[in-house]
């Protein structure tokens, strides 16, 4: 599990009447790709569990990012996935979004999932705007490669500009890139988004993994209990046999 343990030293008040961002616009119907790749698969939950420290690690989506109150009309974006370390998740909730001046730093990672209605923005204006917001990593995932022009792409901030990161083709069905920010491998895997732990080269723990582990633990407990019961029965039989022999020994000879 990746952990980030240091905590921010300052915090903005949660007093009533504080600045609060508006809700994002209603999504276009074709943006169901975001739901399919991130929500339906449970990736957000898996990342929360893997990254740890929910009090200071934020995994969010579908809320605005702005530099500071009053700049909403100048520069505001809402990514499909946002991750930030050493921040205040409760401020994100209270502000209905990520305000960089309030959190004391930009988000560390954002990702966009391709759809027909957002493709040009994802590869153009959003890329420029996330760089202006000084977000260290910006990733894009495209199930088919039709909209972004690439099935998987990642940029890392160098100064105030993004530079493309290497994407490796592991096979015809698997592309992979390394996120230094998350210390995770992002994969395009037969049209599905996946997150792998470079230390184990295995997918980060999922619901299926947890269910299988629980079933294994239950089976082991049942086996141990069955063994214990068998040993108890064998001991009782042995003790009964000893009592029988002792009774025979105690009987006088004819």
Coordinates of N, CA, C and O in Angstrom, one line a residue, residues 113-239:
X113 N -11.4 10.5 -19.0 CA -11.8 9.4 -19.8 C -12.5 9.9 -21.0 O -13.4 10.8 -21.0
X114 N -12.1 9.4 -22.2 CA -12.5 10.0 -23.5 C -14.0 9.7 -23.7 O -14.6 8.7 -23.4
X115 N -14.6 10.7 -24.3 CA -16.0 10.6 -24.9 C -16.0 11.5 -26.1 O -15.2 12.4 -26.2
X116 N -17.0 11.3 -27.0 CA -17.0 12.0 -28.2 C -17.2 13.5 -27.9 O -16.6 14.4 -28.5
X117 N -18.0 13.9 -26.9 CA -18.3 15.3 -26.6 C -17.2 16.0 -25.9 O -17.2 17.2 -25.9
X118 N -16.2 15.3 -25.3 CA -15.2 15.9 -24.5 C -13.8 15.8 -25.2 O -12.8 16.3 -24.6
X119 N -13.7 15.0 -26.2 CA -12.3 14.6 -26.7 C -11.4 15.7 -27.1 O -10.3 15.8 -26.6
X120 N -11.9 16.7 -27.8 CA -11.1 17.8 -28.2 C -10.6 18.6 -27.0 O -9.5 19.1 -27.0
X121 N -11.5 18.8 -26.1 CA -11.2 19.6 -24.9 C -10.1 18.8 -24.0 O -9.2 19.4 -23.5
X122 N -10.3 17.5 -23.9 CA -9.4 16.7 -23.1 C -7.9 16.9 -23.6 O -7.0 16.9 -22.8
X123 N -7.8 16.8 -24.9 CA -6.4 16.9 -25.5 C -5.9 18.3 -25.8 O -4.7 18.5 -26.1
X124 N -6.8 19.3 -25.7 CA -6.4 20.6 -26.0 C -6.5 21.6 -24.8 O -5.5 21.7 -24.0
X125 N -7.7 22.2 -24.6 CA -7.8 23.2 -23.6 C -7.6 22.7 -22.2 O -7.0 23.4 -21.3
X126 N -8.1 21.5 -21.9 CA -7.9 21.0 -20.5 C -6.4 20.7 -20.2 O -5.9 21.0 -19.1
X127 N -5.7 20.3 -21.2 CA -4.2 20.0 -21.0 C -3.5 21.3 -20.7 O -2.7 21.4 -19.8
X128 N -3.9 22.4 -21.4 CA -3.3 23.7 -21.1 C -3.7 24.2 -19.7 O -2.9 24.7 -19.0
X129 N -5.0 24.0 -19.4 CA -5.5 24.6 -18.1 C -4.9 23.8 -16.9 O -4.6 24.4 -15.9
X130 N -4.8 22.5 -17.0 CA -4.2 21.7 -15.9 C -2.8 22.1 -15.7 O -2.3 22.1 -14.6
X131 N -2.1 22.4 -16.8 CA -0.7 22.9 -16.7 C -0.7 24.3 -16.0 O 0.2 24.5 -15.1
X132 N -1.6 25.1 -16.3 CA -1.7 26.5 -15.7 C -1.9 26.3 -14.2 O -1.5 27.1 -13.4
X133 N -2.7 25.3 -13.8 CA -3.0 25.0 -12.4 C -1.9 24.3 -11.7 O -2.0 24.0 -10.5
X134 N -0.8 24.0 -12.4 CA 0.4 23.3 -11.9 C 0.1 22.0 -11.3 O 0.7 21.6 -10.3
X135 N -0.8 21.2 -12.0 CA -1.1 19.8 -11.5 C 0.0 18.9 -12.1 O 0.2 18.9 -13.3
X136 N 0.8 18.2 -11.2 CA 2.0 17.5 -11.7 C 1.7 16.5 -12.8 O 2.6 16.3 -13.6
X137 N 0.6 15.7 -12.7 CA 0.4 14.7 -13.7 C -1.0 14.8 -14.3 O -2.0 15.0 -13.5
X138 N -1.1 14.7 -15.6 CA -2.4 14.7 -16.3 C -2.5 13.4 -17.2 O -1.6 13.3 -18.1
X139 N -3.4 12.5 -17.0 CA -3.6 11.3 -17.7 C -4.8 11.3 -18.5 O -5.8 11.9 -18.1
X140 N -4.8 10.6 -19.7 CA -6.0 10.4 -20.5 C -6.1 9.0 -20.9 O -5.1 8.3 -21.2
X141 N -7.4 8.5 -20.8 CA -7.7 7.1 -21.2 C -8.8 7.1 -22.2 O -9.8 7.8 -22.1
X142 N -8.6 6.3 -23.3 CA -9.5 6.2 -24.3 C -9.7 4.7 -24.7 O -8.8 4.0 -25.1
X143 N -10.9 4.2 -24.5 CA -11.2 2.8 -24.6 C -10.8 2.3 -26.0 O -10.3 1.2 -26.2
X144 N -11.1 3.1 -27.1 CA -10.8 2.7 -28.4 C -9.6 3.4 -29.1 O -9.0 3.0 -30.1
X145 N -9.2 4.6 -28.5 CA -8.2 5.4 -29.2 C -8.8 6.3 -30.2 O -8.1 7.1 -30.8
X146 N -10.1 6.2 -30.4 CA -10.8 7.0 -31.5 C -10.9 8.4 -31.2 O -10.8 9.3 -32.1
X147 N -11.0 8.8 -29.9 CA -11.3 10.2 -29.6 C -10.1 11.0 -29.2 O -9.9 12.1 -29.6
X148 N -9.2 10.4 -28.4 CA -8.0 11.1 -28.0 C -6.8 10.9 -29.0 O -5.8 11.6 -28.9
X149 N -7.0 10.0 -29.9 CA -5.9 9.7 -30.8 C -4.8 8.7 -30.2 O -3.9 8.4 -30.8
X150 N -5.0 8.4 -28.9 CA -4.2 7.4 -28.2 C -5.0 6.7 -27.2 O -5.8 7.4 -26.5
X151 N -4.8 5.5 -27.0 CA -5.6 4.7 -26.0 C -5.2 5.1 -24.5 O -6.0 5.1 -23.6
X152 N -3.9 5.4 -24.3 CA -3.4 5.8 -23.0 C -2.4 6.8 -23.2 O -1.4 6.7 -24.0
X153 N -2.4 7.9 -22.4 CA -1.4 9.0 -22.5 C -1.3 9.6 -21.2 O -2.3 9.8 -20.4
X154 N -0.1 10.0 -20.8 CA 0.2 10.7 -19.6 C 1.2 11.8 -19.8 O 2.1 11.7 -20.6
X155 N 1.0 12.9 -19.1 CA 1.9 14.1 -19.2 C 2.4 14.4 -17.8 O 1.6 14.3 -16.8
X156 N 3.6 14.8 -17.7 CA 4.2 15.2 -16.4 C 4.7 16.7 -16.5 O 5.3 17.1 -17.5
X157 N 4.4 17.5 -15.5 CA 4.7 18.9 -15.5 C 6.2 19.1 -15.5 O 6.9 18.6 -14.6
X158 N 6.7 19.9 -16.4 CA 8.1 20.3 -16.4 C 8.1 21.8 -16.5 O 7.9 22.4 -17.5
X159 N 8.4 22.5 -15.3 CA 8.2 23.9 -15.3 C 6.7 24.3 -15.3 O 6.0 23.9 -14.4
X160 N 6.3 25.0 -16.3 CA 4.9 25.3 -16.4 C 4.3 24.6 -17.7 O 3.2 25.0 -18.2
X161 N 4.9 23.6 -18.2 CA 4.5 22.9 -19.4 C 4.4 21.4 -19.2 O 5.2 20.9 -18.4
X162 N 3.5 20.7 -19.9 CA 3.5 19.3 -19.8 C 4.4 18.6 -20.8 O 4.5 19.1 -22.0
X163 N 5.1 17.6 -20.4 CA 5.9 16.7 -21.3 C 5.3 15.3 -21.3 O 5.0 14.8 -20.2
X164 N 5.1 14.7 -22.4 CA 4.6 13.4 -22.5 C 5.5 12.3 -21.8 O 6.7 12.4 -21.8
X165 N 4.8 11.4 -21.1 CA 5.5 10.3 -20.4 C 5.5 9.1 -21.4 O 4.7 9.0 -22.3
X166 N 6.4 8.2 -21.1 CA 6.6 7.0 -21.9 C 5.4 6.0 -21.7 O 5.0 5.8 -20.5
X167 N 4.8 5.5 -22.7 CA 3.8 4.5 -22.7 C 4.4 3.2 -23.4 O 4.7 3.3 -24.5
X168 N 4.4 2.1 -22.7 CA 5.0 0.9 -23.2 C 3.9 0.0 -23.7 O 2.8 -0.2 -23.1
X169 N 4.1 -0.7 -24.8 CA 3.2 -1.7 -25.4 C 3.6 -3.0 -24.9 O 4.6 -3.6 -25.4
X170 N 3.0 -3.6 -23.9 CA 3.4 -4.9 -23.3 C 2.9 -6.0 -24.2 O 3.5 -7.1 -24.3
X171 N 1.8 -5.8 -24.9 CA 1.3 -6.8 -25.9 C 0.3 -6.0 -26.8 O 0.0 -4.8 -26.6
X172 N -0.3 -6.7 -27.7 CA -1.3 -6.1 -28.5 C -2.5 -5.6 -27.7 O -3.2 -4.6 -28.1
X173 N -2.8 -6.2 -26.6 CA -3.9 -5.9 -25.8 C -3.6 -5.1 -24.5 O -4.5 -4.8 -23.8
X174 N -2.3 -4.7 -24.3 CA -2.0 -4.1 -23.1 C -1.0 -2.9 -23.3 O 0.1 -3.2 -23.9
X175 N -1.4 -1.7 -22.9 CA -0.5 -0.6 -22.9 C -0.3 -0.2 -21.4 O -1.2 -0.3 -20.6
X176 N 0.9 0.4 -21.1 CA 1.2 0.7 -19.7 C 2.1 1.9 -19.6 O 3.0 2.1 -20.3
X177 N 1.8 2.7 -18.6 CA 2.6 3.9 -18.2 C 2.7 4.0 -16.7 O 1.9 3.5 -16.0
X178 N 3.8 4.6 -16.3 CA 4.1 4.7 -14.8 C 3.8 6.1 -14.3 O 4.3 7.1 -14.8
X179 N 3.0 6.1 -13.3 CA 2.7 7.4 -12.6 C 3.6 7.5 -11.4 O 3.5 6.8 -10.4
X180 N 4.6 8.4 -11.5 CA 5.5 8.6 -10.4 C 4.7 9.2 -9.2 O 5.1 8.9 -8.0
X181 N 3.7 10.0 -9.4 CA 3.0 10.6 -8.4 C 2.3 9.6 -7.5 O 2.3 9.7 -6.3
X182 N 1.6 8.6 -8.2 CA 0.9 7.6 -7.4 C 1.7 6.4 -7.1 O 1.3 5.5 -6.3
X183 N 2.9 6.3 -7.7 CA 3.7 5.0 -7.7 C 2.8 3.8 -8.1 O 2.8 2.8 -7.4
X184 N 2.2 4.0 -9.2 CA 1.3 3.0 -9.8 C 1.5 2.9 -11.3 O 1.9 3.9 -11.9
X185 N 1.2 1.7 -11.8 CA 1.2 1.5 -13.3 C -0.2 1.7 -13.7 O -1.1 1.0 -13.2
X186 N -0.4 2.6 -14.7 CA -1.7 2.7 -15.3 C -1.7 1.8 -16.6 O -0.8 1.9 -17.4
X187 N -2.8 1.1 -16.8 CA -2.9 0.2 -18.0 C -4.1 0.5 -18.8 O -5.2 0.7 -18.2
X188 N -4.0 0.4 -20.1 CA -5.1 0.2 -21.0 C -5.0 -1.3 -21.3 O -4.1 -1.8 -21.9
X189 N -6.0 -2.1 -20.8 CA -6.0 -3.5 -20.9 C -7.3 -4.0 -21.6 O -8.3 -4.1 -20.9
X190 N -7.1 -4.3 -22.8 CA -8.3 -4.8 -23.6 C -9.5 -3.8 -23.5 O -10.6 -4.2 -23.3
X191 N -9.2 -2.5 -23.5 CA -10.2 -1.5 -23.5 C -10.7 -1.1 -22.1 O -11.6 -0.3 -21.9
X192 N -10.1 -1.7 -21.0 CA -10.4 -1.4 -19.7 C -9.2 -0.7 -19.0 O -8.1 -1.0 -19.2
X193 N -9.6 0.3 -18.1 CA -8.6 1.0 -17.3 C -8.2 0.1 -16.1 O -9.1 -0.5 -15.5
X194 N -6.9 0.0 -15.8 CA -6.5 -0.8 -14.7 C -5.3 -0.1 -14.0 O -4.5 0.6 -14.6
X195 N -5.2 -0.4 -12.7 CA -4.1 0.2 -11.9 C -3.3 -1.0 -11.3 O -3.9 -1.8 -10.5
X196 N -2.0 -1.0 -11.5 CA -1.2 -2.1 -11.0 C -0.1 -1.5 -10.1 O 0.4 -0.4 -10.2
X197 N 0.2 -2.4 -9.1 CA 1.3 -2.0 -8.1 C 2.6 -2.5 -8.7 O 2.8 -3.7 -8.9
X198 N 3.6 -1.6 -8.9 CA 4.8 -2.0 -9.5 C 5.6 -2.9 -8.6 O 6.5 -3.6 -9.1
X199 N 5.4 -2.9 -7.3 CA 6.1 -3.7 -6.3 C 5.7 -5.2 -6.5 O 6.6 -6.1 -6.3
X200 N 4.5 -5.4 -6.8 CA 4.0 -6.8 -6.9 C 3.7 -7.2 -8.3 O 3.5 -8.4 -8.6
X201 N 3.6 -6.2 -9.2 CA 3.2 -6.4 -10.6 C 1.8 -7.1 -10.7 O 1.5 -7.8 -11.6
X202 N 1.0 -6.8 -9.6 CA -0.4 -7.3 -9.6 C -1.3 -6.1 -9.5 O -1.0 -5.0 -9.0
X203 N -2.6 -6.3 -10.0 CA -3.6 -5.2 -9.9 C -3.8 -4.9 -8.4 O -3.7 -5.7 -7.5
X204 N -4.0 -3.6 -8.1 CA -4.3 -3.2 -6.7 C -5.5 -4.0 -6.3 O -6.4 -4.4 -7.0
X205 N -5.7 -4.2 -4.9 CA -6.7 -5.0 -4.4 C -8.1 -4.5 -4.8 O -8.4 -3.3 -4.8
X206 N -8.9 -5.5 -5.2 CA -10.3 -5.2 -5.7 C -11.3 -5.9 -4.8 O -11.0 -6.6 -3.9
X207 N -12.6 -5.6 -5.1 CA -13.7 -6.3 -4.4 C -13.6 -7.8 -4.5 O -13.8 -8.5 -3.6
X208 N -13.2 -8.2 -5.7 CA -13.1 -9.7 -6.0 C -12.0 -10.3 -5.1 O -12.2 -11.3 -4.5
X209 N -10.9 -9.6 -5.0 CA -9.8 -10.0 -4.2 C -10.2 -10.2 -2.7 O -9.9 -11.1 -2.1
X210 N -10.9 -9.1 -2.2 CA -11.3 -9.1 -0.8 C -12.3 -10.3 -0.6 O -12.3 -10.9 0.5
X211 N -13.2 -10.5 -1.6 CA -14.2 -11.6 -1.4 C -13.5 -13.0 -1.4 O -13.8 -13.8 -0.5
X212 N -12.5 -13.2 -2.3 CA -11.8 -14.4 -2.3 C -11.0 -14.6 -1.0 O -10.9 -15.7 -0.5
X213 N -10.3 -13.5 -0.6 CA -9.6 -13.6 0.7 C -10.5 -14.0 1.9 O -10.1 -14.8 2.7
X214 N -11.7 -13.4 1.9 CA -12.6 -13.7 2.9 C -13.1 -15.2 2.9 O -13.2 -15.9 3.9
X215 N -13.3 -15.7 1.6 CA -13.7 -17.1 1.5 C -12.6 -18.0 1.9 O -12.8 -19.1 2.5
X216 N -11.3 -17.7 1.5 CA -10.2 -18.5 1.9 C -10.1 -18.5 3.4 O -9.8 -19.6 4.0
X217 N -10.2 -17.4 4.1 CA -10.1 -17.3 5.5 C -11.2 -18.1 6.2 O -11.0 -18.8 7.2
X218 N -12.4 -18.1 5.6 CA -13.5 -18.8 6.2 C -13.3 -20.3 6.0 O -13.5 -21.1 6.9
X219 N -12.8 -20.7 4.8 CA -12.5 -22.1 4.6 C -11.4 -22.6 5.5 O -11.5 -23.8 6.0
X220 N -10.4 -21.8 5.7 CA -9.3 -22.2 6.6 C -9.9 -22.4 8.1 O -9.5 -23.3 8.8
X221 N -10.7 -21.4 8.5 CA -11.3 -21.5 9.8 C -12.2 -22.8 10.0 O -12.1 -23.5 11.0
X222 N -12.9 -23.1 8.9 CA -13.8 -24.3 9.0 C -12.9 -25.5 9.0 O -13.2 -26.5 9.7
X223 N -11.8 -25.5 8.2 CA -10.9 -26.7 8.3 C -10.2 -26.8 9.6 O -10.1 -28.0 10.2
X224 N -9.8 -25.7 10.2 CA -9.2 -25.8 11.6 C -10.2 -26.3 12.6 O -9.9 -27.1 13.5
X225 N -11.4 -25.8 12.5 CA -12.5 -26.3 13.4 C -12.8 -27.8 13.2 O -12.9 -28.5 14.2
X226 N -12.8 -28.2 12.0 CA -13.1 -29.6 11.7 C -11.9 -30.5 12.3 O -12.2 -31.5 12.9
X227 N -10.7 -30.0 12.1 CA -9.5 -30.7 12.6 C -9.6 -30.8 14.1 O -9.3 -31.8 14.7
X228 N -10.0 -29.7 14.7 CA -10.1 -29.6 16.2 C -11.1 -30.6 16.7 O -10.9 -31.3 17.7
X229 N -12.3 -30.6 16.0 CA -13.3 -31.5 16.4 C -12.9 -33.0 16.3 O -13.2 -33.8 17.1
X230 N -12.2 -33.3 15.2 CA -11.7 -34.6 14.9 C -10.7 -35.0 16.0 O -10.7 -36.2 16.5
X231 N -9.8 -34.1 16.4 CA -8.8 -34.4 17.4 C -9.5 -34.6 18.7 O -9.1 -35.5 19.5
X232 N -10.5 -33.8 19.0 CA -11.3 -33.9 20.3 C -12.0 -35.3 20.3 O -12.0 -36.0 21.4
X233 N -12.6 -35.7 19.2 CA -13.3 -37.0 19.2 C -12.3 -38.1 19.3 O -12.5 -39.1 20.1
X234 N -11.1 -38.0 18.7 CA -10.1 -39.1 18.8 C -9.6 -39.2 20.2 O -9.4 -40.3 20.8
X235 N -9.4 -38.0 20.9 CA -8.9 -38.0 22.3 C -10.0 -38.6 23.2 O -9.6 -39.4 24.1
X236 N -11.2 -38.3 23.0 CA -12.3 -38.9 23.8 C -12.4 -40.4 23.6 O -12.5 -41.2 24.6
X237 N -12.2 -40.9 22.4 CA -12.2 -42.3 22.1 C -11.0 -43.0 22.8 O -11.1 -44.1 23.4
X238 N -9.8 -42.3 22.8 CA -8.6 -42.9 23.4 C -8.8 -42.9 24.9 O -8.4 -43.9 25.6
X239 N -9.4 -41.9 25.5 CA -9.6 -41.8 26.9 C -10.6 -42.9 27.3 O -10.5 -43.5 28.4

